[in-house]
Short mmCIF file of C-alpha atoms in Angstrom, two decimals:
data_model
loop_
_atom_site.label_atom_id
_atom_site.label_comp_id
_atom_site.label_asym_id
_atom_site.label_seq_id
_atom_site.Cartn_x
_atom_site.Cartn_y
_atom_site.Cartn_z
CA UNK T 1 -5.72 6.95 13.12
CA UNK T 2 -6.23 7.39 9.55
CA UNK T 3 -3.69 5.54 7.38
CA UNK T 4 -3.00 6.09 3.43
CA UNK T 5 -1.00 5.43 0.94
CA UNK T 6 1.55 8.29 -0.69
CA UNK T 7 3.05 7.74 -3.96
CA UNK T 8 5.27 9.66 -6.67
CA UNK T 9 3.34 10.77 -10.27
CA UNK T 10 4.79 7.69 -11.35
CA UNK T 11 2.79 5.60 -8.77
CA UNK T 12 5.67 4.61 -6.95
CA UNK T 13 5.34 3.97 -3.24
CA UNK T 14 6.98 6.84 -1.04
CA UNK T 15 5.54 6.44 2.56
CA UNK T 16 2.66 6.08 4.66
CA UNK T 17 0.33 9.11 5.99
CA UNK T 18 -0.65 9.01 9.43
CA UNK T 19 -4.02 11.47 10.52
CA UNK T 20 -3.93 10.59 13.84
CA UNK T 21 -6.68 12.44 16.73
CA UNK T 22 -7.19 12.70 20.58
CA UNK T 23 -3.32 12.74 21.33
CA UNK T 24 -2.64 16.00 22.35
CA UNK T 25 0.87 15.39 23.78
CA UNK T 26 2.58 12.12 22.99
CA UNK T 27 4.51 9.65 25.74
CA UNK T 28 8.13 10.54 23.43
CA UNK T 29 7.77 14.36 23.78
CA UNK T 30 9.81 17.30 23.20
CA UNK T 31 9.78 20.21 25.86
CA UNK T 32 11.57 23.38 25.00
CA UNK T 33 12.41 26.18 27.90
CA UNK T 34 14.27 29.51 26.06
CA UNK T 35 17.60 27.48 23.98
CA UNK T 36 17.40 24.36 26.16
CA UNK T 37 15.56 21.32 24.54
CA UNK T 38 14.45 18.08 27.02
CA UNK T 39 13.45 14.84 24.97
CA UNK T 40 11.07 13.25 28.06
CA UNK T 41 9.57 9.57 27.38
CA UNK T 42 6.97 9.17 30.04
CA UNK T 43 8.46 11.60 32.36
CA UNK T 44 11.72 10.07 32.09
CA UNK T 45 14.20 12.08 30.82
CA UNK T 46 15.75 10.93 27.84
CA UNK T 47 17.76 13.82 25.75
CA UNK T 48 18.74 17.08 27.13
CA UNK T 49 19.97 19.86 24.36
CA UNK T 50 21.45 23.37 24.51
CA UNK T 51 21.82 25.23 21.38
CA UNK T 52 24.57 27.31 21.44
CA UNK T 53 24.70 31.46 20.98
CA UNK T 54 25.81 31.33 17.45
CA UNK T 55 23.30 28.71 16.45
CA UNK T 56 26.20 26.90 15.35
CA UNK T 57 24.98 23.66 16.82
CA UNK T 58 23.97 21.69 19.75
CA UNK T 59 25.20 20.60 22.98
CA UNK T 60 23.76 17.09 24.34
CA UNK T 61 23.45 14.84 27.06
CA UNK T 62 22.05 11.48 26.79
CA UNK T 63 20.68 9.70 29.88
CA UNK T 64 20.05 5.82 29.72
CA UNK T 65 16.22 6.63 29.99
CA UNK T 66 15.31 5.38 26.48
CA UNK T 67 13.00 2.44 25.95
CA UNK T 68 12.26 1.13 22.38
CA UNK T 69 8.24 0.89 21.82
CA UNK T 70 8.79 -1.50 19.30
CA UNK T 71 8.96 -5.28 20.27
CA UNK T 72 11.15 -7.54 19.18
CA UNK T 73 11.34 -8.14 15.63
CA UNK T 74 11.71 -12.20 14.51
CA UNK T 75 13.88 -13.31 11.49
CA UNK T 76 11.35 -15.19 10.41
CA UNK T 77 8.91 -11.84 10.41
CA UNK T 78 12.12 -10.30 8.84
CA UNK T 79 12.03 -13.17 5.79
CA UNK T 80 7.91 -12.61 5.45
CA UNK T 81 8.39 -8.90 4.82
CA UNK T 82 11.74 -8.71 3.23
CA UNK T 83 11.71 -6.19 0.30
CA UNK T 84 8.26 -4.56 0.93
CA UNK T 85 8.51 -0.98 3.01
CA UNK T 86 4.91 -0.96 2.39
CA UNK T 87 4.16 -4.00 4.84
CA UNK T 88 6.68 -2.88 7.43
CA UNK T 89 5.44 0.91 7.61
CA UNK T 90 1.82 -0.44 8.04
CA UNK T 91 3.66 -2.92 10.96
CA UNK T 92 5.68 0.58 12.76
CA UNK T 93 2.38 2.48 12.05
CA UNK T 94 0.49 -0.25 14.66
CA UNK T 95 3.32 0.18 17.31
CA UNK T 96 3.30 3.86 16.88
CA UNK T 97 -0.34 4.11 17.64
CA UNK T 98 -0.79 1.45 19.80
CA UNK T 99 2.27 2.59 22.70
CA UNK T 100 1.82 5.58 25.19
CA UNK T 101 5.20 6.25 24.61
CA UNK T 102 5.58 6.91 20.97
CA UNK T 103 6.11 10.66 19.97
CA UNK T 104 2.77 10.47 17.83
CA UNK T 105 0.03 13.19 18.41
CA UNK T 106 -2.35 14.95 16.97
CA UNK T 107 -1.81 15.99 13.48
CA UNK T 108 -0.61 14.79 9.90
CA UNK T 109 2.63 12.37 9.60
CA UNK T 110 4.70 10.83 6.84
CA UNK T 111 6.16 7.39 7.88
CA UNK T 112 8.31 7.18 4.45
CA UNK T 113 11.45 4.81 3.17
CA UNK T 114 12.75 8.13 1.27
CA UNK T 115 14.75 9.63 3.58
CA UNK T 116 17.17 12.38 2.48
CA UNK T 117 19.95 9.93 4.21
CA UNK T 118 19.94 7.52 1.21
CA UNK T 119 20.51 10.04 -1.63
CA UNK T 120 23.53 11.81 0.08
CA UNK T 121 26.77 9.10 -0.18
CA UNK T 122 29.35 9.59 -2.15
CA UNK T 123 29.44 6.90 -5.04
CA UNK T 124 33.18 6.06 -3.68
CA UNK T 125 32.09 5.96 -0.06
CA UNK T 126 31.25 2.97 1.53
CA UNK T 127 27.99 1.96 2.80
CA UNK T 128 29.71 1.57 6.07
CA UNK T 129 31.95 4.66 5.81
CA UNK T 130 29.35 6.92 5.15
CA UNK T 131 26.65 5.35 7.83
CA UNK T 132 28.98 5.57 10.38
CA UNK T 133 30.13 9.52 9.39
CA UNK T 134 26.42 10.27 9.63
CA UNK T 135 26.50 8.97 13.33
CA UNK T 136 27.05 11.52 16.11
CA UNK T 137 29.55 10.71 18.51
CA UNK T 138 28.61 11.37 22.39
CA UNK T 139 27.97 8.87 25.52
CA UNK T 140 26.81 10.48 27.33
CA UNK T 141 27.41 13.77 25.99
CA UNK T 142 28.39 15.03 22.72
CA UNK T 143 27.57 18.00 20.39
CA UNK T 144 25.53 18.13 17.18
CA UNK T 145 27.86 20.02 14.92
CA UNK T 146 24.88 22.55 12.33
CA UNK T 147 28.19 24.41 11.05
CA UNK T 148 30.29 21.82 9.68
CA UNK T 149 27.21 19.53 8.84
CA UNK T 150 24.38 22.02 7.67
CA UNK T 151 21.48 20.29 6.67
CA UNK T 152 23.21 16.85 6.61
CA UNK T 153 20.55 16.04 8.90
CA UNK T 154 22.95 13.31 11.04
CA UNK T 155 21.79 10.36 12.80
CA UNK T 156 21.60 10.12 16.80
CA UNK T 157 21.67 7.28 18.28
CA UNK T 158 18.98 7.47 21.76
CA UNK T 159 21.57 4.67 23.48
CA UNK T 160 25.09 3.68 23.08
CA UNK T 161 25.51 1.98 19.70
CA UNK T 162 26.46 -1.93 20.36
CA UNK T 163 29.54 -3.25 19.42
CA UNK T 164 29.88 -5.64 16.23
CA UNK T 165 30.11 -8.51 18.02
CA UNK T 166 27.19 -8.19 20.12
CA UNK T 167 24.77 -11.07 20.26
CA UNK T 168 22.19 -8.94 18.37
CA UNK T 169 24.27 -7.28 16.01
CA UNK T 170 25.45 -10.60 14.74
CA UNK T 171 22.09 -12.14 14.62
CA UNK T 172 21.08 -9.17 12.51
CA UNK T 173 24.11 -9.08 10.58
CA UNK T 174 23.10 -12.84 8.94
CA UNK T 175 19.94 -11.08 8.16
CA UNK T 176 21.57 -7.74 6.70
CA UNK T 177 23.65 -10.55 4.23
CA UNK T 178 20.50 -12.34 3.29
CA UNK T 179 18.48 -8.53 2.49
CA UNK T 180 16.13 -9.24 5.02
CA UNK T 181 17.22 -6.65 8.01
CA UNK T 182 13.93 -4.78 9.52
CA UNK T 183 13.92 -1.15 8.91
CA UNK T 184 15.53 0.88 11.32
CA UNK T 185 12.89 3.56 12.66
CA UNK T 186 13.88 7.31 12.48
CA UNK T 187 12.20 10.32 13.72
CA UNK T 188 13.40 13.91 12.80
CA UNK T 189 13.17 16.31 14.74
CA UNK T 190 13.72 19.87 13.88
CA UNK T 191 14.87 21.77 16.69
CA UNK T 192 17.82 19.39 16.55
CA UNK T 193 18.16 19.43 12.78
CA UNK T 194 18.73 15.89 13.21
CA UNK T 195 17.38 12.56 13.47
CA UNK T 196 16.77 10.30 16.57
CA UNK T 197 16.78 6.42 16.38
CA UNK T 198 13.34 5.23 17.75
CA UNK T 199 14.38 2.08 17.44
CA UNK T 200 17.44 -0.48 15.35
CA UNK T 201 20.34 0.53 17.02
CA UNK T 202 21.60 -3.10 16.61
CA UNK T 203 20.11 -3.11 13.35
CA UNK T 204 22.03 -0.32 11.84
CA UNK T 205 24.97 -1.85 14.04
CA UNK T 206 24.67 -4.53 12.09
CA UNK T 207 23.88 -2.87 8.61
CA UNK T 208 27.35 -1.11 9.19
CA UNK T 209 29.80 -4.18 9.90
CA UNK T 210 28.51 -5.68 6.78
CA UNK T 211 29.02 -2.74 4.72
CA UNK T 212 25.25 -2.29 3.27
CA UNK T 213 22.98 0.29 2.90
CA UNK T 214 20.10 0.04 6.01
CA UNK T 215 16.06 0.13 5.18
CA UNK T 216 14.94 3.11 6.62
CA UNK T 217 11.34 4.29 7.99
CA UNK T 218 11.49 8.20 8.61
CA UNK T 219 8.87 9.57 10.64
CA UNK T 220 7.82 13.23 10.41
CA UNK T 221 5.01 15.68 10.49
CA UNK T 222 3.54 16.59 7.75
CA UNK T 223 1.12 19.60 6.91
CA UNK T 224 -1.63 19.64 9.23
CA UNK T 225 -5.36 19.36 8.94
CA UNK T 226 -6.08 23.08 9.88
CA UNK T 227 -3.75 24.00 6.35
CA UNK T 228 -4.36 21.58 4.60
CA UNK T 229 -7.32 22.65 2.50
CA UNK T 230 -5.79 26.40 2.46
CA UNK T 231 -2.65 24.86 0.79
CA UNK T 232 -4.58 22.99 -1.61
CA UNK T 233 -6.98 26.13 -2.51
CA UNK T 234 -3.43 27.49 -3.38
CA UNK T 235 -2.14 24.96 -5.63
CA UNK T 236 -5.14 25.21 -7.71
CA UNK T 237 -5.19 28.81 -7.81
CA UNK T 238 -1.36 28.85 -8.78
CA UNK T 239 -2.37 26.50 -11.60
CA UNK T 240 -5.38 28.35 -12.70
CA UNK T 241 -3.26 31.34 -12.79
CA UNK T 242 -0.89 30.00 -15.26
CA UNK T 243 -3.67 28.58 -17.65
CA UNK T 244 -5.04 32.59 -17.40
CA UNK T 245 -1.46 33.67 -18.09
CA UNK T 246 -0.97 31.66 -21.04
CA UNK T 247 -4.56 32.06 -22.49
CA UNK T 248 -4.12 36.14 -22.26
CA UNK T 249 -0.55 35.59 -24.51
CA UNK T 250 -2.21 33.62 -26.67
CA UNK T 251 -4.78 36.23 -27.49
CA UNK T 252 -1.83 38.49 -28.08
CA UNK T 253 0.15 36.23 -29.78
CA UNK T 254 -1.96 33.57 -31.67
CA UNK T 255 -2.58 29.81 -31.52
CA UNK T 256 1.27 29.42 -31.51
CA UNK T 257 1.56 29.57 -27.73
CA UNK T 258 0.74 26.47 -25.62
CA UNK T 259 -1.70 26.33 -23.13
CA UNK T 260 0.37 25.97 -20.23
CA UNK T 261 -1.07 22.78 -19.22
CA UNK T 262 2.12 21.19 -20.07
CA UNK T 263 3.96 23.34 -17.46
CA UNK T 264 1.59 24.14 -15.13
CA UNK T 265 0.09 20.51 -14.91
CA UNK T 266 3.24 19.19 -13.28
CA UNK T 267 3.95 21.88 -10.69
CA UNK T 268 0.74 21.39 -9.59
CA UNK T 269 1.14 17.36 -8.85
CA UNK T 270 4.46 18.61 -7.21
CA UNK T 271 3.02 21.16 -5.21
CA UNK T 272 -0.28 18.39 -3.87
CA UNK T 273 2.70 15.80 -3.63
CA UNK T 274 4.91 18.27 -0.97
CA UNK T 275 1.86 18.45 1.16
CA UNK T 276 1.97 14.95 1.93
CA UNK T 277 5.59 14.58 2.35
CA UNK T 278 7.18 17.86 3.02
CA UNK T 279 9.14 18.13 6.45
CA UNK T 280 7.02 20.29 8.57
CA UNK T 281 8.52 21.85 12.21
CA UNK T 282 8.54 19.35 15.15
CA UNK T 283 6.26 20.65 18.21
CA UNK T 284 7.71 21.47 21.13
CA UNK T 285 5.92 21.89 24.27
CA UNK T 286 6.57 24.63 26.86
CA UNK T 287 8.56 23.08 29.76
CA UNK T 288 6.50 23.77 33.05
CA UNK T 289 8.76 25.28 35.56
CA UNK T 290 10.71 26.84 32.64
CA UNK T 291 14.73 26.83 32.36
CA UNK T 292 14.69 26.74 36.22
CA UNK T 293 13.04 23.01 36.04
CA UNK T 294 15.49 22.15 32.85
CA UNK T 295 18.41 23.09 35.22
CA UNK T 296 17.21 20.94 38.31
CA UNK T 297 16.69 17.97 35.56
CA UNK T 298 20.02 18.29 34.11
CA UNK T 299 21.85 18.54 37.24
CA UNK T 300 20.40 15.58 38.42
CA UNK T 301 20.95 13.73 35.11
CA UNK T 302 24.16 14.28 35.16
CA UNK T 303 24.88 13.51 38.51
CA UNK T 304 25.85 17.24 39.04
CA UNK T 305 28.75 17.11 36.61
CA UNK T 306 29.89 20.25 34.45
CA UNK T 307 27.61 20.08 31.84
CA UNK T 308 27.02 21.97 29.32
CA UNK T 309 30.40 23.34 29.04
CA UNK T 310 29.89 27.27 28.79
#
């Protein structure tokens, strides 16, 4: 895996690319059959999703089949890397790579601490009122509400959510005091317009009874090799365009018009920035066995029960 830095115009630090080859279907993978979704770690299911007729949301059902990749984090790693997103994306880079049951494979990645999340509360919200509105209820099942919450891109949890006074979530609450709380890791996935917590469900617990905003590492895929140079070819044409556009009015109109450079020159660093940070589609892989096989899983994660409610 290929790792490198992405920053702004301004050389401020955005996230972490990740070229990663030879994983052609990760451990953490999402299967698809017609409408109905399966989020299998290892074989073990994990998240089954239906998405309703109207594409007004998504029905869920969580099994307890989740297992964080990440190991545990120490405070006193917490205190070393306190205030440096660059340190701890290069730390979740290593355990994304290194575990079988990561959803990494092949392609182009952004593991970033700009996530959409932070830029959406309300200046007379609460850090814990609006982290725990961008929650989604459900255990075990729940729904993912698109209509009400279009492109709010909510937060759900892969396991229950502990309670605030849970042994970890007041160990980690000291820490989210003292502004030393790990990141909690994100992944977004599209086909749920949502995010899943890879790992920090205590952490954001924890972040939440103290009432302060949680570091955040969002991982997503980025363009992908195979476009990559196409895209590029077409920011520079775009740009070269404009310079022609403004050089012909200048011939027409005299030294008086600008050579574009001033307007063109940024679009272009905004258009070569996007392709190293813009959300692309998450795969999905065709579920062998089809919506037949999704049915036998879900009955017999659900123990046979009336789910999804149709």
């Amino acid at each position: 895996m290929q790792r490198s830095d992405v920053t702004r115009d301004d050389g401020a630090w955005v996230g972490l690319s990740l070229d990663v080859q030879g994983r052609h279907q990760p451990g953490l993978c999402l299967f698809s059959a017609g409408p109905q979704l399966l989020v299998s770690q290892l074989s073990r299911p994990v998240l089954l999703a239906v998405v309703d007729e109207q594409l007004q949301g998504v029905d869920f059902w969580r099994t307890d089949g989740y297992r964080s990749f990440v190991p545990p984090l120490r405070a006193d790693v917490g205190r070393a890397l306190a205030g440096s997103p660059e340190r701890w994306a290069h730390r979740f880079a290593q355990y994304l790579i290194d575990s079988l049951d990561s959803p990494l494979h092949e392609g182009r990645w952004l593991l970033s601490c700009d996530s959409p999340l932070r830029r959406w509360r309300h200046a007379g919200t609460s850090h814990a009122e609006y982290w725990s509105s961008m929650l989604v209820d459900g255990c075990p099942d729940g729904y993912i509400d698109w209509f009400l919450h279009s492109h709010s891109w909510e937060v759900l949890p892969l396991r229950p959510m502990p309670d605030a006074d849970d042994s970890r979530v007041k160990a980690y609450r000291k820490q989210a005091r003292e502004g030393t709380l790990p990141p909690v890791l994100l992944w977004w996935v599209s086909g749920l317009d949502c995010h899943l917590i890879l790992d920090g469900h205590a952490r954001l617990a924890a972040a939440i009874a103290e009432s302060v905003e949680p570091p955040l590492l969002q991982l997503h895929r980025t363009v992908q090799r195979d476009d990559l140079v196409a895209r590029i070819d077409q920011a520079v044409g775009f740009y070269e365009d404009e310079l022609a556009r403004f050089a012909e009015l200048g011939a027409v109109h005299g030294p008086t018009v600008p050579d574009g450079a001033a307007t063109a020159g940024p679009q272009l660093v905004r258009l070569l920035h996007d392709l190293n940070t813009v959300e692309q589609p998450t795969w999905a892989w065709p579920l062998p066995g089809g919506e037949d096989r999704w049915r036998r899983i879900a009955r017999e994660a659900t123990a046979g029960q009336d789910w999804p409610h149709v």
